[in-house]
mmCIF file of N, CA and C in Angstrom:
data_model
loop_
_atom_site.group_PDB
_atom_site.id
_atom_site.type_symbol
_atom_site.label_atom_id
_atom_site.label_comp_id
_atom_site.label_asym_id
_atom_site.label_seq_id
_atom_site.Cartn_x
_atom_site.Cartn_y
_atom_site.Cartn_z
ATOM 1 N N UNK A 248 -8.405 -25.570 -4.865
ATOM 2 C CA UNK A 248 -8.758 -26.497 -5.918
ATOM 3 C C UNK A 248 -10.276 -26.500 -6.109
ATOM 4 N N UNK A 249 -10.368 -26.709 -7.342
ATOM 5 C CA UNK A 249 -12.563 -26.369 -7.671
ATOM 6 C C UNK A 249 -12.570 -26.984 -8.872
ATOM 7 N N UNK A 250 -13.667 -27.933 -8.695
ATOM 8 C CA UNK A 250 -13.670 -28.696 -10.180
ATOM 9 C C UNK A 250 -15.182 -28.422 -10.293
ATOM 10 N N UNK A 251 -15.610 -28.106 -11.997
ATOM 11 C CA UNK A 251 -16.188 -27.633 -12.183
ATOM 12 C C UNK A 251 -17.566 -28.032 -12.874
ATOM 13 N N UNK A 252 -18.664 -28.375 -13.270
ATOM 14 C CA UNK A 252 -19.733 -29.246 -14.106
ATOM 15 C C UNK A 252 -20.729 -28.634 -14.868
ATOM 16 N N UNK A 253 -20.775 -28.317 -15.887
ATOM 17 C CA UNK A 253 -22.045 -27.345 -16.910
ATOM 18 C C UNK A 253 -22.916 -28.544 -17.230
ATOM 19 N N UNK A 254 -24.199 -28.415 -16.738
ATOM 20 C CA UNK A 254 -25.411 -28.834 -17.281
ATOM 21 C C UNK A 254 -26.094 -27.629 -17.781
ATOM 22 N N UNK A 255 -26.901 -28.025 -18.678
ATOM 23 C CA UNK A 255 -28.108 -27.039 -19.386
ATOM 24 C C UNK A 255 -28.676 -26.733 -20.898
ATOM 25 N N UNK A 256 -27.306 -27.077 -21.456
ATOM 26 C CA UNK A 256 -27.061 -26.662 -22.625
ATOM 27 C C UNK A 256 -28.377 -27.899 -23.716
ATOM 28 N N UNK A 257 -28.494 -27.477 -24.513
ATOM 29 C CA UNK A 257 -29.526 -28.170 -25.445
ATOM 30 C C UNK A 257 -29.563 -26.928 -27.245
ATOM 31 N N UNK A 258 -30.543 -27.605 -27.667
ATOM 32 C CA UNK A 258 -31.283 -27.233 -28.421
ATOM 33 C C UNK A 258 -32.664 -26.407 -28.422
ATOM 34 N N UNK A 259 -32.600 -24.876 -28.861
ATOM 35 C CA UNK A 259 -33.789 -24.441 -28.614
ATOM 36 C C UNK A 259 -34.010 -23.472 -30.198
ATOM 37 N N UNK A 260 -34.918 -22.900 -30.105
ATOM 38 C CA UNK A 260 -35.578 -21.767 -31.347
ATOM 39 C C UNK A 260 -35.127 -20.422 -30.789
ATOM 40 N N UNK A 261 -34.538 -20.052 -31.692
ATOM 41 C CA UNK A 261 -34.779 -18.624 -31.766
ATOM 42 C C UNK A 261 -35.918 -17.696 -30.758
ATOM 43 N N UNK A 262 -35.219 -16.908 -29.870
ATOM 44 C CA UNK A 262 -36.391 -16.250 -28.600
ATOM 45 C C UNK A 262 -36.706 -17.275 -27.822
ATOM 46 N N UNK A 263 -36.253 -18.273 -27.653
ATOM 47 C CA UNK A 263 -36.418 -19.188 -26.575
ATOM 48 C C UNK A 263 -35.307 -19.114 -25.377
ATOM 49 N N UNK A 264 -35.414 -19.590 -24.310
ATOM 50 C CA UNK A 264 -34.782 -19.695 -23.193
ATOM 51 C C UNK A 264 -33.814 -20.815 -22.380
ATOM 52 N N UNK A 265 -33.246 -20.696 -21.833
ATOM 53 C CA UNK A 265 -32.176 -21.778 -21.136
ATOM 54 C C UNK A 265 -31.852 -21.406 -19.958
ATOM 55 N N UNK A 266 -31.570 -22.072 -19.120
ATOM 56 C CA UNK A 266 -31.121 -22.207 -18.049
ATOM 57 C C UNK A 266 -29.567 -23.320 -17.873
ATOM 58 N N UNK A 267 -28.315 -22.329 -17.871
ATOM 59 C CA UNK A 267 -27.495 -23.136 -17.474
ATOM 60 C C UNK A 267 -26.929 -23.336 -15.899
ATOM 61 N N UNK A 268 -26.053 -24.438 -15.953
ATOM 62 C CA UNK A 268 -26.055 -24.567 -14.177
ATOM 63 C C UNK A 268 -24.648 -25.183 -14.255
ATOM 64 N N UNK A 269 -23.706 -24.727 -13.206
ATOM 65 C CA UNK A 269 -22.476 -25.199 -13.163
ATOM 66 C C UNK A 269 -21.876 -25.365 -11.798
ATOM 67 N N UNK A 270 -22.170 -26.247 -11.744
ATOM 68 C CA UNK A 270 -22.286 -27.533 -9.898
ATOM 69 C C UNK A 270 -19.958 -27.413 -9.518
ATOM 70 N N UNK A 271 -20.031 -26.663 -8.544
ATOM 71 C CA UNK A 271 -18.812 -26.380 -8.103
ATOM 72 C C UNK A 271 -18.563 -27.559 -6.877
ATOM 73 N N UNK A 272 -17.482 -28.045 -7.387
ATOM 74 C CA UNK A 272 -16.844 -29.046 -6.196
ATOM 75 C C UNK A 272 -15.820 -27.985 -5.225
ATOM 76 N N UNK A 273 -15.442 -27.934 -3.921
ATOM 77 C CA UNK A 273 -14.508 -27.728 -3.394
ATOM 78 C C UNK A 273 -15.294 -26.601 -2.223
ATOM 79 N N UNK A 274 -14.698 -26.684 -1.057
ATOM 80 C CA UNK A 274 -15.123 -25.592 0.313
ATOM 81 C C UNK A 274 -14.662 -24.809 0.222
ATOM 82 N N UNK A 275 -14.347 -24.143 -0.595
ATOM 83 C CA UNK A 275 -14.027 -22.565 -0.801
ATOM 84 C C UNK A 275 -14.413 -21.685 -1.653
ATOM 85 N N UNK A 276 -15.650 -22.129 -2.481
ATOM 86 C CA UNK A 276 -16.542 -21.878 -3.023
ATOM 87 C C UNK A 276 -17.005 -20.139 -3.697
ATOM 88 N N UNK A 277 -17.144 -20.031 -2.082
ATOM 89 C CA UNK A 277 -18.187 -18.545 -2.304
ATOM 90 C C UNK A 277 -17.294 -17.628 -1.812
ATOM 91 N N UNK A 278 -15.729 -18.214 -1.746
ATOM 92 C CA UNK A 278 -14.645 -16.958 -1.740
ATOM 93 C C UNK A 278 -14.171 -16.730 -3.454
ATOM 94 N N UNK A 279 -14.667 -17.289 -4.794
ATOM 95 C CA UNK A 279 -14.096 -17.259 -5.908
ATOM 96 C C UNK A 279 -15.117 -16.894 -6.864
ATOM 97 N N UNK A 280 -14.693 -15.328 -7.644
ATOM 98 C CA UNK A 280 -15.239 -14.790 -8.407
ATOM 99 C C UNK A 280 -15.763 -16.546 -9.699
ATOM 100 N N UNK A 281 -16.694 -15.960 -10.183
ATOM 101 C CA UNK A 281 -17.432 -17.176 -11.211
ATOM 102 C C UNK A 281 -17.648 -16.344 -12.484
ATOM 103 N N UNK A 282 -17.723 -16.975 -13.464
ATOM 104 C CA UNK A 282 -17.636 -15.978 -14.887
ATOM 105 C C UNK A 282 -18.005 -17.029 -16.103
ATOM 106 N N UNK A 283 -18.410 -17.057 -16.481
ATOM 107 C CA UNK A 283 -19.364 -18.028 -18.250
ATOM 108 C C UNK A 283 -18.518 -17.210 -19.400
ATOM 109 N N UNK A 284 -18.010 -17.911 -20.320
ATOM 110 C CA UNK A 284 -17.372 -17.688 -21.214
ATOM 111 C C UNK A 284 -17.873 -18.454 -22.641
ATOM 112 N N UNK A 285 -18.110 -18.273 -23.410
ATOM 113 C CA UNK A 285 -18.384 -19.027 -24.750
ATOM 114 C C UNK A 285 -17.446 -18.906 -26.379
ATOM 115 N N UNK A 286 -17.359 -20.528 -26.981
ATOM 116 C CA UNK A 286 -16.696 -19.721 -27.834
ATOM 117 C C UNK A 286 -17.358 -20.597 -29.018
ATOM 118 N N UNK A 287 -17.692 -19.634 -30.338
ATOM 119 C CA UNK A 287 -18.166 -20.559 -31.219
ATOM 120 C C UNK A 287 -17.310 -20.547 -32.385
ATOM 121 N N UNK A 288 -17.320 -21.653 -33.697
ATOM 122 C CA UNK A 288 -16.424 -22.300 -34.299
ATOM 123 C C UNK A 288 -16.072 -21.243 -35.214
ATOM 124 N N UNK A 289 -14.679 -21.038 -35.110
ATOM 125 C CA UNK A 289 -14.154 -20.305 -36.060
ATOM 126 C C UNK A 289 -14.058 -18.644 -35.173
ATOM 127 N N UNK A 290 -14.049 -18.478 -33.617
ATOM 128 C CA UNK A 290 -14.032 -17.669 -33.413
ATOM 129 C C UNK A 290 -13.248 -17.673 -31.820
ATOM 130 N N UNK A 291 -12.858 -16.619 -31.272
ATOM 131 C CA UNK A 291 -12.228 -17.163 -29.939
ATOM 132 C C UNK A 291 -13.199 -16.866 -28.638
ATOM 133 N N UNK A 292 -12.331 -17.058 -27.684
ATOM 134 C CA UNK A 292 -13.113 -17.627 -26.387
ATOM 135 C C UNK A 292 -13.656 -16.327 -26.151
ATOM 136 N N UNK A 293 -15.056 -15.992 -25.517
ATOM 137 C CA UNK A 293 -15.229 -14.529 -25.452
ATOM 138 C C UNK A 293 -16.130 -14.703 -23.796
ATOM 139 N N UNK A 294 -15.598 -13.705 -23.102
ATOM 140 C CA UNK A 294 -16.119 -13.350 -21.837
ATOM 141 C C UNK A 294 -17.971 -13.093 -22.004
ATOM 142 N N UNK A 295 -19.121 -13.745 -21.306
ATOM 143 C CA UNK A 295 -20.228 -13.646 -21.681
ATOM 144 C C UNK A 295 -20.488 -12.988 -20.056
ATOM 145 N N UNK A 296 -20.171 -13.213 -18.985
ATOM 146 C CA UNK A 296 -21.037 -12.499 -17.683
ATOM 147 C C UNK A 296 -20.144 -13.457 -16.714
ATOM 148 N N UNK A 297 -20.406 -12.162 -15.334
ATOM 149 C CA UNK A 297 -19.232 -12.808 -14.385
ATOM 150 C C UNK A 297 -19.824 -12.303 -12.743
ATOM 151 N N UNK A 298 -19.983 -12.862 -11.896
ATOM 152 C CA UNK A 298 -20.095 -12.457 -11.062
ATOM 153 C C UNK A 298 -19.454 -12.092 -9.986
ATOM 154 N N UNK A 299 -19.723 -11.406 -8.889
ATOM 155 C CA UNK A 299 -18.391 -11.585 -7.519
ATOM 156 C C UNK A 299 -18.690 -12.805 -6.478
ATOM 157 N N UNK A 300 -17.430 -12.634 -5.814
ATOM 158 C CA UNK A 300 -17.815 -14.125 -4.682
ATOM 159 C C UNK A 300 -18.333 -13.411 -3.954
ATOM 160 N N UNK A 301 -18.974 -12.296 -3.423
ATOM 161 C CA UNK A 301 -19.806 -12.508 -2.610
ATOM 162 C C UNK A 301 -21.567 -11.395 -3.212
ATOM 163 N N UNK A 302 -21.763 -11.871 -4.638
ATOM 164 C CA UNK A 302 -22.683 -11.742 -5.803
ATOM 165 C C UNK A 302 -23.071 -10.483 -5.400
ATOM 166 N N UNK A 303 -22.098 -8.943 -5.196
ATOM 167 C CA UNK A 303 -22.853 -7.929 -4.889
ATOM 168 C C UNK A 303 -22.465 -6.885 -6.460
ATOM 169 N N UNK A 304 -21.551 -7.744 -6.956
ATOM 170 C CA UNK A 304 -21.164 -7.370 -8.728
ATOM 171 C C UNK A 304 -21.143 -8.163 -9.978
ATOM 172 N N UNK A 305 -21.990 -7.639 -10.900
ATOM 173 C CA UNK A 305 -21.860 -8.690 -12.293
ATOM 174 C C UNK A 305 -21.634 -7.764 -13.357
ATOM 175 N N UNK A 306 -21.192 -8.595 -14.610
ATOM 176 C CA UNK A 306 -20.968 -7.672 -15.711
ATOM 177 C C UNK A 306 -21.016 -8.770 -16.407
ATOM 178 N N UNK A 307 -21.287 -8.009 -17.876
ATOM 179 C CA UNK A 307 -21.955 -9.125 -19.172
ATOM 180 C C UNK A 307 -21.165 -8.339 -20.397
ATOM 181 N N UNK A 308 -20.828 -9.197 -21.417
ATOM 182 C CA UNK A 308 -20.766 -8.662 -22.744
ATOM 183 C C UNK A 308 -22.048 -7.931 -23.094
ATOM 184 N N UNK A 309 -21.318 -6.991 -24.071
ATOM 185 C CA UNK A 309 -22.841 -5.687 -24.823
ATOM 186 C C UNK A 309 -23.743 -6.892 -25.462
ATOM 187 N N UNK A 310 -23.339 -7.740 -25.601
ATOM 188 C CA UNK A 310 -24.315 -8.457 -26.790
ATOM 189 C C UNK A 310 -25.693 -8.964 -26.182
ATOM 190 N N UNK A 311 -25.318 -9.758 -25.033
ATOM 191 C CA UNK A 311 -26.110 -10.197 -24.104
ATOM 192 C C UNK A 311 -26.474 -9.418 -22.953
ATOM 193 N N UNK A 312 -26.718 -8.241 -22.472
ATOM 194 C CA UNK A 312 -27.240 -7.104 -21.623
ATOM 195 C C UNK A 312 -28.859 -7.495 -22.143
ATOM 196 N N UNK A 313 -29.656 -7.621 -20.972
ATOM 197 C CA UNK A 313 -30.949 -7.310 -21.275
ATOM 198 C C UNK A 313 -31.599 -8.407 -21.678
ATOM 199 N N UNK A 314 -30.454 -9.976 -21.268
ATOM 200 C CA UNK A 314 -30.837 -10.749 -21.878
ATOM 201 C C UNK A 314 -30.974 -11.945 -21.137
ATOM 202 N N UNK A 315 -29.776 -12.053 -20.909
ATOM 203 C CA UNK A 315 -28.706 -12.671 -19.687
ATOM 204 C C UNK A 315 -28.909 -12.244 -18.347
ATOM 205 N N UNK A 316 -29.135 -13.334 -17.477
ATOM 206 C CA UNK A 316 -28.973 -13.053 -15.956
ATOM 207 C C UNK A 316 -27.990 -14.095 -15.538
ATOM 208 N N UNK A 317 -26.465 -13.543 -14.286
ATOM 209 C CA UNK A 317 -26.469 -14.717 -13.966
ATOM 210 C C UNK A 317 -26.046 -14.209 -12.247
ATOM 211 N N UNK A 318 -26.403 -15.406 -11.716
ATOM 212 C CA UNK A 318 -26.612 -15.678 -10.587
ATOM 213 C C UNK A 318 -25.898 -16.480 -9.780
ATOM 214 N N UNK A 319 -25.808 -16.427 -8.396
ATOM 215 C CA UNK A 319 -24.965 -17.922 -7.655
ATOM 216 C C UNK A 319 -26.000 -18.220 -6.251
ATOM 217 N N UNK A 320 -25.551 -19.637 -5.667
ATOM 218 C CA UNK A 320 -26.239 -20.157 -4.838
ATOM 219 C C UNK A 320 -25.105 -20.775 -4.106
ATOM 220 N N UNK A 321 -24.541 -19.893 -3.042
ATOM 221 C CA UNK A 321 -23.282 -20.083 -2.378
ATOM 222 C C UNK A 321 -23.453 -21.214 -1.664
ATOM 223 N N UNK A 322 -24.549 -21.585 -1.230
ATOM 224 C CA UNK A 322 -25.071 -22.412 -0.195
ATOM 225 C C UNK A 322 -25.142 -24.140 -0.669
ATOM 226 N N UNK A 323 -25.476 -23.504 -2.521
ATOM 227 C CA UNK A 323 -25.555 -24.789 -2.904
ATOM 228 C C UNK A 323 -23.986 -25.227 -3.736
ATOM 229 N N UNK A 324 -23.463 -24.327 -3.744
ATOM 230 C CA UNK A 324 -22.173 -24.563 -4.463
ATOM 231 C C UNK A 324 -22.092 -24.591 -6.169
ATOM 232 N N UNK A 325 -23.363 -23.254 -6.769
ATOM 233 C CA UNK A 325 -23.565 -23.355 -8.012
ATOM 234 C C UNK A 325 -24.103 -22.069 -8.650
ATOM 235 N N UNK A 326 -23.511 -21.953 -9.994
ATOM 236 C CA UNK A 326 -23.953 -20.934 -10.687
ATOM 237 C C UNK A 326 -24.772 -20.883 -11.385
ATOM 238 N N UNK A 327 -25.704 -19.903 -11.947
ATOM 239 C CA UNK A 327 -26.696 -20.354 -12.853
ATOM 240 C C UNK A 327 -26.568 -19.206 -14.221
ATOM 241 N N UNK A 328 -26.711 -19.659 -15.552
ATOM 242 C CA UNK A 328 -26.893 -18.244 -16.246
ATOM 243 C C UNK A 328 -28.068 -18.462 -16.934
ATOM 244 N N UNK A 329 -28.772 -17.381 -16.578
ATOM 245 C CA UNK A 329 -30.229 -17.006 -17.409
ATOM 246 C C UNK A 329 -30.077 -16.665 -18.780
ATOM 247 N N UNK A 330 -30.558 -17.930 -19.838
ATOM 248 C CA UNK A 330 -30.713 -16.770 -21.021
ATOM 249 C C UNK A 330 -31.609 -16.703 -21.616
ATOM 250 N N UNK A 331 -32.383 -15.942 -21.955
ATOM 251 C CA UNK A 331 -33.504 -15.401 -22.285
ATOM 252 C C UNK A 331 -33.530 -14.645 -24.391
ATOM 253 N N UNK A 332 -34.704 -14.573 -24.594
ATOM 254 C CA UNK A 332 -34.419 -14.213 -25.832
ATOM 255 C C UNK A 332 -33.023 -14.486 -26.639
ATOM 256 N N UNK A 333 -33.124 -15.709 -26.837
ATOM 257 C CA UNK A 333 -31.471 -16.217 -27.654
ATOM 258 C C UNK A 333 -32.277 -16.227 -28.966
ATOM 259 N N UNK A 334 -30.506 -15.855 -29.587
ATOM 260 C CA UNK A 334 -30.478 -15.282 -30.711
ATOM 261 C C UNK A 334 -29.745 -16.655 -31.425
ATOM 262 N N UNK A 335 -29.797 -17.039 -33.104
ATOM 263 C CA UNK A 335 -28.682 -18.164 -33.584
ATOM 264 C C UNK A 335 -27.213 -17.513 -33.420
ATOM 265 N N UNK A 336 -27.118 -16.227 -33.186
ATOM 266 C CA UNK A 336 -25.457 -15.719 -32.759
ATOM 267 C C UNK A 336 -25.020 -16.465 -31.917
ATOM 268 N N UNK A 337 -25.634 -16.290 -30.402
ATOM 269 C CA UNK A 337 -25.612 -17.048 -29.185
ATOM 270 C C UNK A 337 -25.151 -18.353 -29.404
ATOM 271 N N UNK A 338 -24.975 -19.055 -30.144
ATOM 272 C CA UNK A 338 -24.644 -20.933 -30.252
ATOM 273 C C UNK A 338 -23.028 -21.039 -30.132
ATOM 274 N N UNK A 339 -22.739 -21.304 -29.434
ATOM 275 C CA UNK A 339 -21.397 -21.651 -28.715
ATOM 276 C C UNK A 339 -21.343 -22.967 -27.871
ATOM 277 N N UNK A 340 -20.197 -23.116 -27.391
ATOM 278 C CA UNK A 340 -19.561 -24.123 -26.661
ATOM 279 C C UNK A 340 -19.846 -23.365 -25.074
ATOM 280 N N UNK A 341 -20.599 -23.082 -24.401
ATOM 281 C CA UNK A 341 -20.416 -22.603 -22.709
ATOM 282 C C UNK A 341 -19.678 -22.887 -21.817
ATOM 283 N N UNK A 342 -18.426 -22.330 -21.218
ATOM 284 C CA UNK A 342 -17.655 -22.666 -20.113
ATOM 285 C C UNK A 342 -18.043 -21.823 -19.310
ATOM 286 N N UNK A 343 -17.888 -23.031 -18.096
ATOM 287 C CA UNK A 343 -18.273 -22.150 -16.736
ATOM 288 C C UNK A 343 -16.363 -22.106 -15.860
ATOM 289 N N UNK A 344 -16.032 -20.818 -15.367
ATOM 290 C CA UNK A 344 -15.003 -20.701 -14.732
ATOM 291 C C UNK A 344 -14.749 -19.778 -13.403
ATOM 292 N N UNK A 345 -13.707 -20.381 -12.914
ATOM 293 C CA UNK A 345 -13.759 -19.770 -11.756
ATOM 294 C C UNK A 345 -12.111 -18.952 -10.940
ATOM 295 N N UNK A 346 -12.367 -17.984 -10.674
ATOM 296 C CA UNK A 346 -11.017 -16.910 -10.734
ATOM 297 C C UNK A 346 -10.337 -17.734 -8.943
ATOM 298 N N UNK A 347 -9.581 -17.243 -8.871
ATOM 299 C CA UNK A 347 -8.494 -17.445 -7.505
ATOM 300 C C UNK A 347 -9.404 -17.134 -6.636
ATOM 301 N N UNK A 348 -8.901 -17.425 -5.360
ATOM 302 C CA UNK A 348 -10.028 -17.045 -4.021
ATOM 303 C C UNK A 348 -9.729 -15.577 -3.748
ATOM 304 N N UNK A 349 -11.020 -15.028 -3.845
ATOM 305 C CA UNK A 349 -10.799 -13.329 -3.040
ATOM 306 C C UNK A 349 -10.587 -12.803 -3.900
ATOM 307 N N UNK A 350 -10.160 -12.824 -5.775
ATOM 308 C CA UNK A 350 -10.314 -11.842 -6.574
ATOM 309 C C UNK A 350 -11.528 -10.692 -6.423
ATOM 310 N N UNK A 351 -11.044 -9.254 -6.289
ATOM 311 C CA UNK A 351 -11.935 -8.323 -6.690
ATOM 312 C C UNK A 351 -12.342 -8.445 -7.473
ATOM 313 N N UNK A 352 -13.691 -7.353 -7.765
ATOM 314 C CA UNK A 352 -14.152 -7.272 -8.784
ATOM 315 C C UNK A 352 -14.961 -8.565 -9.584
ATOM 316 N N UNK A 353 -15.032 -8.129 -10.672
ATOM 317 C CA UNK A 353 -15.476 -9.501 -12.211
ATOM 318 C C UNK A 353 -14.381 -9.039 -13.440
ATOM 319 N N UNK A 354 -13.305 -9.953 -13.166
ATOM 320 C CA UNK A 354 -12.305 -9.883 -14.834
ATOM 321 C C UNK A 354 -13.083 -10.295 -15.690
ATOM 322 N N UNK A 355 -12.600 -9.674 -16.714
ATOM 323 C CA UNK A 355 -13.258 -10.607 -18.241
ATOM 324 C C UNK A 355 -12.386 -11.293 -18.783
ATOM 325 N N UNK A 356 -11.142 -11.076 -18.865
ATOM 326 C CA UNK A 356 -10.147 -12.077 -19.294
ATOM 327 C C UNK A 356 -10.333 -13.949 -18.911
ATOM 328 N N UNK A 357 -9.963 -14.482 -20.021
ATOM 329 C CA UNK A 357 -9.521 -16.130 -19.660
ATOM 330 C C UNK A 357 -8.728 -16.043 -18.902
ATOM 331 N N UNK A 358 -7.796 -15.551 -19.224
ATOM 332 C CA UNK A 358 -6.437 -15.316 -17.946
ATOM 333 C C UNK A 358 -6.610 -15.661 -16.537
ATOM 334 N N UNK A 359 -7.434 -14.660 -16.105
ATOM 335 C CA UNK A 359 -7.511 -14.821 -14.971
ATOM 336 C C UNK A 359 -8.928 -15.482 -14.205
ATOM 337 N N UNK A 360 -8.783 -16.508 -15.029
ATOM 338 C CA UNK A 360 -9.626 -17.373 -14.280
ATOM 339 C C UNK A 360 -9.069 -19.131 -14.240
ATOM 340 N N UNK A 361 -8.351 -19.477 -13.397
ATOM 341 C CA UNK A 361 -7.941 -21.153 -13.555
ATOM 342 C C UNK A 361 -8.507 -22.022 -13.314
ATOM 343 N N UNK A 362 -9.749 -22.144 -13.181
ATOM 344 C CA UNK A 362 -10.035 -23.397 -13.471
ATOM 345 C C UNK A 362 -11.780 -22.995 -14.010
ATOM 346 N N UNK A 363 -11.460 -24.397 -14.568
ATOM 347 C CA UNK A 363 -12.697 -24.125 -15.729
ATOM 348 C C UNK A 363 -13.683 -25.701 -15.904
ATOM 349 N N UNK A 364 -14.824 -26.014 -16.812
ATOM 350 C CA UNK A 364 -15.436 -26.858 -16.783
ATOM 351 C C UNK A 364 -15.151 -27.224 -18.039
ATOM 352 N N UNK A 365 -15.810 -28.178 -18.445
ATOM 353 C CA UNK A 365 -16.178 -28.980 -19.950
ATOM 354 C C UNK A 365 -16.696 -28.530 -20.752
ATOM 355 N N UNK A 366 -17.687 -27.218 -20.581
ATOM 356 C CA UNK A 366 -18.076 -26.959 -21.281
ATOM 357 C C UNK A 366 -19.672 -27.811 -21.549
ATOM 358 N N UNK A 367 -20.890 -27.084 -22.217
ATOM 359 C CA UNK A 367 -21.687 -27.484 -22.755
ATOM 360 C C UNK A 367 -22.199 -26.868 -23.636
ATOM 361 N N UNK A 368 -23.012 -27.517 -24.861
ATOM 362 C CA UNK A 368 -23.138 -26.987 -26.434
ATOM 363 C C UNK A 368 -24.625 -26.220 -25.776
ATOM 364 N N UNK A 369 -24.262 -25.149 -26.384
ATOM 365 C CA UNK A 369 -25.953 -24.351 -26.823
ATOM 366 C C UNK A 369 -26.086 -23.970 -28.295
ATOM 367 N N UNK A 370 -27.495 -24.630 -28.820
ATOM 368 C CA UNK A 370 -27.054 -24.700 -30.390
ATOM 369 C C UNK A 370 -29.010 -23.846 -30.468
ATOM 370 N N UNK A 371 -28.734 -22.741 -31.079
ATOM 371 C CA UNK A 371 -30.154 -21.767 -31.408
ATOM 372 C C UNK A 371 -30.572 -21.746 -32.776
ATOM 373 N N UNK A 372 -31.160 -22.775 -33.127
ATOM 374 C CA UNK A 372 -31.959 -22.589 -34.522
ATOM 375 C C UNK A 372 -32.848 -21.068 -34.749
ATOM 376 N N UNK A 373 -32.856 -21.181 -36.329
ATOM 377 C CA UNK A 373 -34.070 -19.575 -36.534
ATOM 378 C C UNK A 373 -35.075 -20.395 -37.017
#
């Protein structure tokens, strides 16, 4: 069981930066792949970057490569995603989620990830 919390999200300009953070409840933590997903209105949920539980693999959508970092802090029980140079594409709803304990790899699918957060708005003016 892992319940999940997205802080970060705001209002920024075009080429500006964010820092999101998604505070994991539960002691089993840093056995469960972590993965950020976004979806904006009128479009579906889309895989944005995912890491492994033990952060030695990540993978990102093409859109955000070069842009996006994301990271974990096993110790603290939290993920972080770097974003850097945002674009007004980028403005979505942010979910932070988290796959079964001991999944290989980084899925990109919703599927396989059960449990998930609330979500927080990132909204990128030009």
């Amino acid at each position: 069981q892992v319940q999940l919390v997205e802080s970060g999200g705001g209002l920024v300009q075009a080429g500006g930066s964010l820092r999101l953070s998604c505070a994991a409840s539960g002691r089993s933590f840093r056995t469960h792949v972590m993965g950020w997903f976004r979806q904006a209105p009128g479009k579906e949920r889309e895989f944005v970057a995912g890491i492994s539980w033990n952060g030695g693999s990540t993978d990102f959508t093409d859109s955000v490569k070069g842009r996006f970092t994301i990271s974990r802090d096993n110790a603290k029980n939290t993920v972080y995603l770097q974003m850097n140079s945002l674009k007004p594409e980028d403005t979505a709803v942010y979910y932070c989620a988290a796959t079964a304990a001991l999944r290989a790899g980084v899925p990109t699918n919703f599927y396989e990830y059960p449990y998930w957060g609330q979500g927080t708005q990132v909204t990128v003016s030009s």
